[in-house]
CSV table of C-alpha atoms in Angstrom, one decimal:
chain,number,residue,atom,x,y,z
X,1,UNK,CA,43.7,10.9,40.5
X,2,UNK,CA,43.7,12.3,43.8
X,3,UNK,CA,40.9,11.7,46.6
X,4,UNK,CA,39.4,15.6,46.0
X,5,UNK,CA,39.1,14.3,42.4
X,6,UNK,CA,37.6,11.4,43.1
X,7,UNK,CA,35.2,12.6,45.3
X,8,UNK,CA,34.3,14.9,42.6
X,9,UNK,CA,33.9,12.5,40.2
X,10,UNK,CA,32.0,10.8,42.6
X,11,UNK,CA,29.5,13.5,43.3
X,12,UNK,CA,29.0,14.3,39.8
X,13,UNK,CA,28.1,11.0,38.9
X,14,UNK,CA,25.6,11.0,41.3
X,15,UNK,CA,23.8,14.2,40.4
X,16,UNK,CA,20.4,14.0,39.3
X,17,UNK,CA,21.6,16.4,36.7
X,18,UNK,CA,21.7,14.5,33.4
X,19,UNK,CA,24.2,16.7,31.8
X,20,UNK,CA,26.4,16.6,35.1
X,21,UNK,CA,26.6,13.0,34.8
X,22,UNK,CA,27.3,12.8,30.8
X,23,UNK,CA,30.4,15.7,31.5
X,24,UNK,CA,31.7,12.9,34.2
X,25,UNK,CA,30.9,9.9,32.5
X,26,UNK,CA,32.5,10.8,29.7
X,27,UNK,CA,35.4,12.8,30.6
X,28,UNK,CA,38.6,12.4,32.6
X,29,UNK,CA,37.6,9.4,34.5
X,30,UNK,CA,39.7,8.3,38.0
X,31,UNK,CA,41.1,4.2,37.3
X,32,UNK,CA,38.9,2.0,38.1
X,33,UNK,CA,40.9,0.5,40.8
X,34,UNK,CA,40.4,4.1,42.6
X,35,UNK,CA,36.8,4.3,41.6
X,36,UNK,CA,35.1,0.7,42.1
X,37,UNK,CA,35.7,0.4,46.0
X,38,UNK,CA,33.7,3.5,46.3
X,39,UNK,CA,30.9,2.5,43.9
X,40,UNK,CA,30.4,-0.3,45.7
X,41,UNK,CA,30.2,1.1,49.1
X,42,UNK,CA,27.7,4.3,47.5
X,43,UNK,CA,25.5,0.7,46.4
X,44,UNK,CA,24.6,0.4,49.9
X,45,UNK,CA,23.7,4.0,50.2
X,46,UNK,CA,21.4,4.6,47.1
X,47,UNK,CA,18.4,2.3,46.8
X,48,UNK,CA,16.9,4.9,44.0
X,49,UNK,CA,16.9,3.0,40.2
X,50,UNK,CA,18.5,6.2,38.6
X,51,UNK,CA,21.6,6.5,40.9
X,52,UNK,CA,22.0,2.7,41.6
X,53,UNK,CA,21.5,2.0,37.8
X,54,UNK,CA,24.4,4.5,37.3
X,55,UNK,CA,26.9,3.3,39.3
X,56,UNK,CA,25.9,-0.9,38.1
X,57,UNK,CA,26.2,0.4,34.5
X,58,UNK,CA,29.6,1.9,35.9
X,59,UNK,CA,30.9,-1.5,37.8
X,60,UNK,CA,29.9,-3.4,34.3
X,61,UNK,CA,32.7,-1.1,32.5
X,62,UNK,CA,35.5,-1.5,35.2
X,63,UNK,CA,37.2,-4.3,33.7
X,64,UNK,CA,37.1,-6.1,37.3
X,65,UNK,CA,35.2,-9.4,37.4
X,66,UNK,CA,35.5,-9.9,40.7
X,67,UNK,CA,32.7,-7.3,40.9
X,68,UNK,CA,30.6,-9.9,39.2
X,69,UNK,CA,29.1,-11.3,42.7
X,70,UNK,CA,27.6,-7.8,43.6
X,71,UNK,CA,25.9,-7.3,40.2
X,72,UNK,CA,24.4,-11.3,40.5
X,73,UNK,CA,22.7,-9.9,43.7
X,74,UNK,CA,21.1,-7.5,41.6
X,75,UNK,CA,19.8,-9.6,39.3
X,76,UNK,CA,17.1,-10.0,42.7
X,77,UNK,CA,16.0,-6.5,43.3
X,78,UNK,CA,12.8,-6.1,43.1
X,79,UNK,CA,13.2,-3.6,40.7
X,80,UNK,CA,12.9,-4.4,37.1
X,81,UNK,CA,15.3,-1.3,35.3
X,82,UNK,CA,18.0,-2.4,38.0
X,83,UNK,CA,17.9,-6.2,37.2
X,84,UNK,CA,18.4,-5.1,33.4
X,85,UNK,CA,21.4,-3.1,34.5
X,86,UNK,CA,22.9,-5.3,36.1
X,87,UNK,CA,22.3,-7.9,33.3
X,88,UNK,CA,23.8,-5.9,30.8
X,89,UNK,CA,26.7,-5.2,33.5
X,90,UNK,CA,27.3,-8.1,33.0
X,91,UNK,CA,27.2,-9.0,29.9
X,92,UNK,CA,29.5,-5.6,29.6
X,93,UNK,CA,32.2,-7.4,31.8
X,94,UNK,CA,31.9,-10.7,29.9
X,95,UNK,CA,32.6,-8.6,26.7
X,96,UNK,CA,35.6,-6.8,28.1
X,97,UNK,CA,33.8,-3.4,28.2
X,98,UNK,CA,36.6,-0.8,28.7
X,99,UNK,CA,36.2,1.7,31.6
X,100,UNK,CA,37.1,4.7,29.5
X,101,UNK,CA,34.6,5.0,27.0
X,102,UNK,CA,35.6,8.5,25.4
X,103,UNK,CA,38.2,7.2,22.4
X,104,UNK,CA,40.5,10.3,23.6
X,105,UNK,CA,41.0,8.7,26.5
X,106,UNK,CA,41.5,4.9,25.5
């Protein structure tokens, strides 16, 4: 996936727009090796629950444990929705969650 495609992604998943982020989540996603830098960096950007939820649910899906260390530092926020993403992050990368949900895609 290119970097405009990316960046799309990207902004769609971070709409507050519920049905913008189900079209991107579930469709054409970029690899996760394109993808996880940049969800990582946007972690230090969004403090919000619904956006930073989002893109933990995302890193628990990306197949990457080496991602593992950033969702353990969640597991301190002070807020409680976030800790349970990133506990079921977790438990998503511990159960080989694949990145591409949508069966067309796997």
């Amino acid at each position: 996936m290119k970097s405009s495609n990316l960046s799309r992604w990207i902004k769609a998943i971070i709409n507050t727009d519920a049905m913008t982020f189900e079209d991107a989540y579930w469709g054409t996603r970029p690899s996760a090796s394109e993808a996880v830098p940049e969800i990582i960096r946007l972690l230090d950007k969004y403090e919000d629950p619904y956006t930073r939820g989002k893109l933990i649910e995302l890193l628990g899906e990306c197949e990457d444990k080496s991602v593992i260390p950033f969702l353990v530092n969640e597991l301190q926020n002070p807020d409680e929705s976030i800790r349970s993403w990133a506990k079921g992050s977790i438990e998503a990368l511990e159960r080989g969650e694949k990145w591409q949900k949508d069966p067309k895609y796997l």
